């Protein structure tokens, strides 16, 4: 299986533009997460989902929206991109709380 | 909030054992101790996890203190490929829906010297 995949791998946006990052997992995991990582820092949780049709806010949710219409997909949207959202975004999933989290390869986003 | 404390950086010589410490004095009974590592320009990678007993797998060993307030990740023979940031986090078995249980700190940057 492919594990956790993310689309796209790289993207450059202008301030005010919108985009959607797609995350897919083929491990039948219930939980999915979106993190951002700024240079030299740890991962900060943006939003997460505990199952199909559910979403919840993490540490830094402002400026982002998410949807989990299908169990295998978790979408992260930026409605109006800002330079402060320049970061590497990681999607992850896990079967249930307490089990290993599997991460995707990341999406490097630059907002100019 | 249950959180972890790790040294910012550590160094090790190649082919020697490495002991990476983590303090989690406010751990609760339902929290698993997880370790992940992140190689440069890659996503984090699961290493090992445990609840109360010491754990071994092909990558590493996890030693958990009897009171569970600290743990140590042990790499038995460090290689240059082990140079990475190592994260220790707590993961609850029973989700309360709280995002604080899913947070990564800054981790420990491990440098392996040839």
Short mmCIF file of C-alpha atoms in Angstrom, two decimals:
data_model
loop_
_atom_site.label_atom_id
_atom_site.label_comp_id
_atom_site.label_asym_id
_atom_site.label_seq_id
_atom_site.Cartn_x
_atom_site.Cartn_y
_atom_site.Cartn_z
CA UNK A 1 0.00 0.00 0.00
CA UNK A 2 1.03 3.62 -0.53
CA UNK A 3 0.52 4.75 3.08
CA UNK A 4 -0.15 8.49 3.34
CA UNK A 5 0.14 10.54 0.18
CA UNK A 6 -0.06 14.31 -0.25
CA UNK A 7 -0.82 16.44 -3.28
CA UNK A 8 0.85 18.68 -4.38
CA UNK A 9 4.47 18.38 -3.21
CA UNK A 10 5.29 22.04 -3.82
CA UNK A 11 3.21 25.16 -4.42
CA UNK A 12 3.78 28.89 -4.67
CA UNK A 13 0.82 31.18 -4.03
CA UNK A 14 0.34 34.90 -4.13
CA UNK A 15 -1.19 36.61 -1.11
CA UNK A 16 -4.96 36.32 -1.22
CA UNK A 17 -5.10 33.25 -3.45
CA UNK A 18 -6.79 30.09 -2.32
CA UNK A 19 -5.82 26.43 -2.60
CA UNK A 20 -6.61 22.98 -1.30
CA UNK A 21 -4.10 20.41 -0.12
CA UNK A 22 -5.19 16.81 -0.54
CA UNK A 23 -4.24 13.98 1.78
CA UNK A 24 -5.10 10.35 1.12
CA UNK A 25 -4.43 7.19 3.13
CA UNK A 26 -5.07 3.58 2.21
CA UNK A 27 -4.65 2.02 5.66
CA UNK A 28 -8.31 2.33 6.75
CA UNK A 29 -7.25 4.69 9.54
CA UNK A 30 -9.96 6.47 11.50
CA UNK A 31 -7.90 9.46 12.62
CA UNK A 32 -6.30 12.00 10.30
CA UNK A 33 -4.31 15.14 11.07
CA UNK A 34 -2.87 18.21 9.42
CA UNK A 35 0.34 19.71 10.87
CA UNK A 36 2.49 22.63 9.83
CA UNK A 37 6.20 22.91 10.43
CA UNK A 38 8.07 26.19 10.22
CA UNK A 39 11.86 26.28 9.80
CA UNK A 40 13.71 24.98 12.85
CA UNK A 41 10.53 24.27 14.76
CA UNK A 42 8.46 21.29 15.77
CA UNK A 43 5.10 20.32 14.34
CA UNK A 44 1.98 22.24 15.23
CA UNK A 45 -1.44 20.70 14.81
CA UNK A 46 -3.82 22.66 12.58
CA UNK A 47 -6.94 20.48 12.43
CA UNK A 48 -7.71 16.84 12.92
CA UNK A 49 -10.50 14.35 12.34
CA UNK A 50 -11.59 11.38 14.42
CA UNK A 51 -13.66 9.82 11.65
CA UNK A 52 -15.48 10.36 8.38
CA UNK A 53 -17.59 13.50 8.50
CA UNK A 54 -15.92 14.91 11.62
CA UNK A 55 -13.34 17.64 12.09
CA UNK A 56 -11.86 19.47 15.07
CA UNK A 57 -9.51 22.39 15.67
CA UNK A 58 -5.94 21.95 16.74
CA UNK A 59 -3.42 24.46 18.07
CA UNK A 60 -3.27 26.79 15.07
CA UNK A 61 -6.55 26.54 13.09
CA UNK A 62 -6.98 30.18 12.06
CA UNK A 63 -6.89 30.76 8.31
CA UNK A 64 -7.50 27.09 7.47
CA UNK A 65 -10.53 24.91 6.86
CA UNK A 66 -10.76 21.15 6.51
CA UNK A 67 -13.16 18.51 5.31
CA UNK A 68 -13.35 14.72 5.69
CA UNK A 69 -16.11 13.64 3.32
CA UNK A 70 -14.53 10.24 2.76
CA UNK A 71 -12.68 8.16 5.32
CA UNK A 72 -9.55 7.95 3.21
CA UNK A 73 -9.27 11.65 2.36
CA UNK A 74 -8.61 14.76 4.45
CA UNK A 75 -8.54 18.12 2.68
CA UNK A 76 -6.90 21.29 4.00
CA UNK A 77 -8.05 24.57 2.50
CA UNK A 78 -6.56 28.03 2.57
CA UNK A 79 -9.24 30.54 1.56
CA UNK A 80 -7.01 33.61 1.41
CA UNK A 81 -3.34 32.78 1.67
CA UNK A 82 -1.02 34.98 3.74
CA UNK A 83 2.81 35.04 3.89
CA UNK A 84 2.56 33.75 7.48
CA UNK A 85 1.21 30.50 6.04
CA UNK A 86 4.48 29.78 4.29
CA UNK A 87 5.42 26.44 5.78
CA UNK A 88 5.76 22.72 5.21
CA UNK A 89 2.45 20.94 5.71
CA UNK A 90 2.31 17.34 6.84
CA UNK A 91 -0.71 15.10 6.78
CA UNK A 92 -0.83 12.08 9.07
CA UNK A 93 -3.17 9.29 10.06
CA UNK A 94 -3.58 6.68 12.77
CA UNK A 95 -5.88 3.77 13.43
CA UNK A 96 -7.00 4.98 16.84
CA UNK A 97 -5.63 7.01 19.75
CA UNK A 98 -2.49 5.45 21.20
CA UNK A 99 -1.43 3.77 17.96
CA UNK A 100 1.39 4.79 15.66
CA UNK A 101 0.92 7.88 13.52
CA UNK A 102 1.95 7.56 9.89
CA UNK A 103 3.03 10.74 8.14
CA UNK A 104 2.95 11.83 4.54
CA UNK A 105 5.97 13.28 2.73
CA UNK A 106 4.85 16.89 3.14
CA UNK A 107 3.81 19.82 0.96
CA UNK A 108 6.11 22.82 0.80
CA UNK A 109 4.01 25.96 0.43
CA UNK A 110 5.37 29.43 -0.21
CA UNK A 111 3.11 32.48 -0.10
CA UNK A 112 4.58 35.62 -1.63
CA UNK B 1 -1.68 19.37 30.13
CA UNK B 2 0.44 16.28 29.76
CA UNK B 3 3.56 17.29 27.85
CA UNK B 4 7.14 16.23 27.37
CA UNK B 5 10.55 17.82 27.90
CA UNK B 6 13.60 16.85 25.84
CA UNK B 7 17.11 18.26 25.47
CA UNK B 8 17.47 20.46 22.42
CA UNK B 9 20.47 18.59 21.06
CA UNK B 10 22.76 15.62 21.64
CA UNK B 11 25.86 14.21 19.99
CA UNK B 12 27.00 10.66 19.61
CA UNK B 13 29.86 8.85 17.97
CA UNK B 14 29.14 6.43 15.18
CA UNK B 15 28.64 2.79 16.23
CA UNK B 16 28.17 3.76 19.87
CA UNK B 17 24.89 3.51 21.81
CA UNK B 18 22.75 6.61 22.20
CA UNK B 19 20.36 7.29 25.04
CA UNK B 20 17.80 10.01 24.32
CA UNK B 21 15.91 11.13 27.44
CA UNK B 22 12.36 12.42 27.76
CA UNK B 23 10.60 13.73 30.86
CA UNK B 24 6.82 13.54 31.16
CA UNK B 25 6.07 14.14 34.81
CA UNK B 26 2.34 14.82 34.26
CA UNK B 27 1.67 11.64 32.29
CA UNK B 28 -1.69 10.01 32.96
CA UNK B 29 -2.46 6.32 33.23
CA UNK B 30 -3.93 6.13 29.73
CA UNK B 31 -1.05 7.87 27.95
CA UNK B 32 1.21 5.86 25.67
CA UNK B 33 4.77 7.14 25.20
CA UNK B 34 5.59 7.50 21.51
CA UNK B 35 8.85 8.29 19.75
CA UNK B 36 9.18 9.59 16.22
CA UNK B 37 12.13 10.85 14.25
CA UNK B 38 12.44 13.25 11.38
CA UNK B 39 15.28 13.08 8.91
CA UNK B 40 16.16 16.24 6.99
CA UNK B 41 13.53 17.21 4.42
CA UNK B 42 11.31 14.26 5.28
CA UNK B 43 8.11 13.66 7.21
CA UNK B 44 8.32 12.25 10.74
CA UNK B 45 8.73 8.51 11.01
CA UNK B 46 7.36 6.28 13.76
CA UNK B 47 10.10 4.67 15.88
CA UNK B 48 8.54 2.94 18.88
CA UNK B 49 5.91 3.25 21.57
CA UNK B 50 5.09 1.74 24.94
CA UNK B 51 2.83 2.02 27.98
CA UNK B 52 4.57 0.58 31.03
CA UNK B 53 7.02 -2.13 30.04
CA UNK B 54 10.24 -1.70 28.13
CA UNK B 55 9.85 -2.31 24.40
CA UNK B 56 12.22 -3.43 21.67
CA UNK B 57 11.91 -3.38 17.90
CA UNK B 58 14.28 -3.49 14.97
CA UNK B 59 14.93 0.24 15.16
CA UNK B 60 15.35 0.92 18.87
CA UNK B 61 14.51 0.12 22.47
CA UNK B 62 12.31 2.11 24.80
CA UNK B 63 13.05 2.11 28.51
CA UNK B 64 10.23 3.44 30.68
CA UNK B 65 10.81 4.45 34.29
CA UNK B 66 8.86 2.59 36.93
CA UNK B 67 6.86 5.71 37.82
CA UNK B 68 6.41 6.47 34.06
CA UNK B 69 7.53 10.06 34.56
CA UNK B 70 10.44 9.63 32.20
CA UNK B 71 11.58 7.41 29.38
CA UNK B 72 14.68 6.83 27.29
CA UNK B 73 14.97 5.94 23.63
CA UNK B 74 18.00 3.74 23.05
CA UNK B 75 19.70 3.39 19.70
CA UNK B 76 22.06 0.48 20.21
CA UNK B 77 24.61 1.39 17.54
CA UNK B 78 24.25 4.83 16.07
CA UNK B 79 24.89 5.23 12.37
CA UNK B 80 25.19 8.39 10.31
CA UNK B 81 21.69 7.65 9.00
CA UNK B 82 20.33 8.05 12.55
CA UNK B 83 21.09 11.77 12.56
CA UNK B 84 17.66 13.32 12.90
CA UNK B 85 15.31 15.19 15.21
CA UNK B 86 13.75 12.79 17.72
CA UNK B 87 10.34 13.60 19.17
CA UNK B 88 8.85 12.14 22.34
CA UNK B 89 5.08 12.61 22.63
CA UNK B 90 2.24 11.25 24.72
CA UNK B 91 -0.72 9.63 23.02
CA UNK B 92 -3.88 8.82 24.93
CA UNK B 93 -5.44 5.39 24.50
CA UNK B 94 -8.86 6.86 25.05
CA UNK B 95 -9.44 10.01 23.10
CA UNK B 96 -10.99 12.90 24.92
CA UNK B 97 -11.03 14.78 21.67
CA UNK B 98 -8.39 17.09 23.02
CA UNK B 99 -5.83 18.39 20.57
CA UNK B 100 -3.21 18.83 23.28
CA UNK B 101 -2.60 15.09 23.19
CA UNK B 102 -1.53 15.27 19.58
CA UNK B 103 1.13 17.93 19.92
CA UNK B 104 4.78 17.58 19.02
CA UNK B 105 7.38 19.72 20.77
CA UNK B 106 10.73 20.77 19.29
CA UNK B 107 12.42 17.43 19.89
CA UNK B 108 16.11 16.54 20.26
CA UNK B 109 18.48 17.10 17.35
CA UNK B 110 20.82 14.10 17.29
CA UNK B 111 24.18 14.57 15.61
CA UNK B 112 26.19 11.45 14.86
CA UNK B 113 29.92 11.99 14.52
CA UNK B 114 31.94 9.70 12.22
#
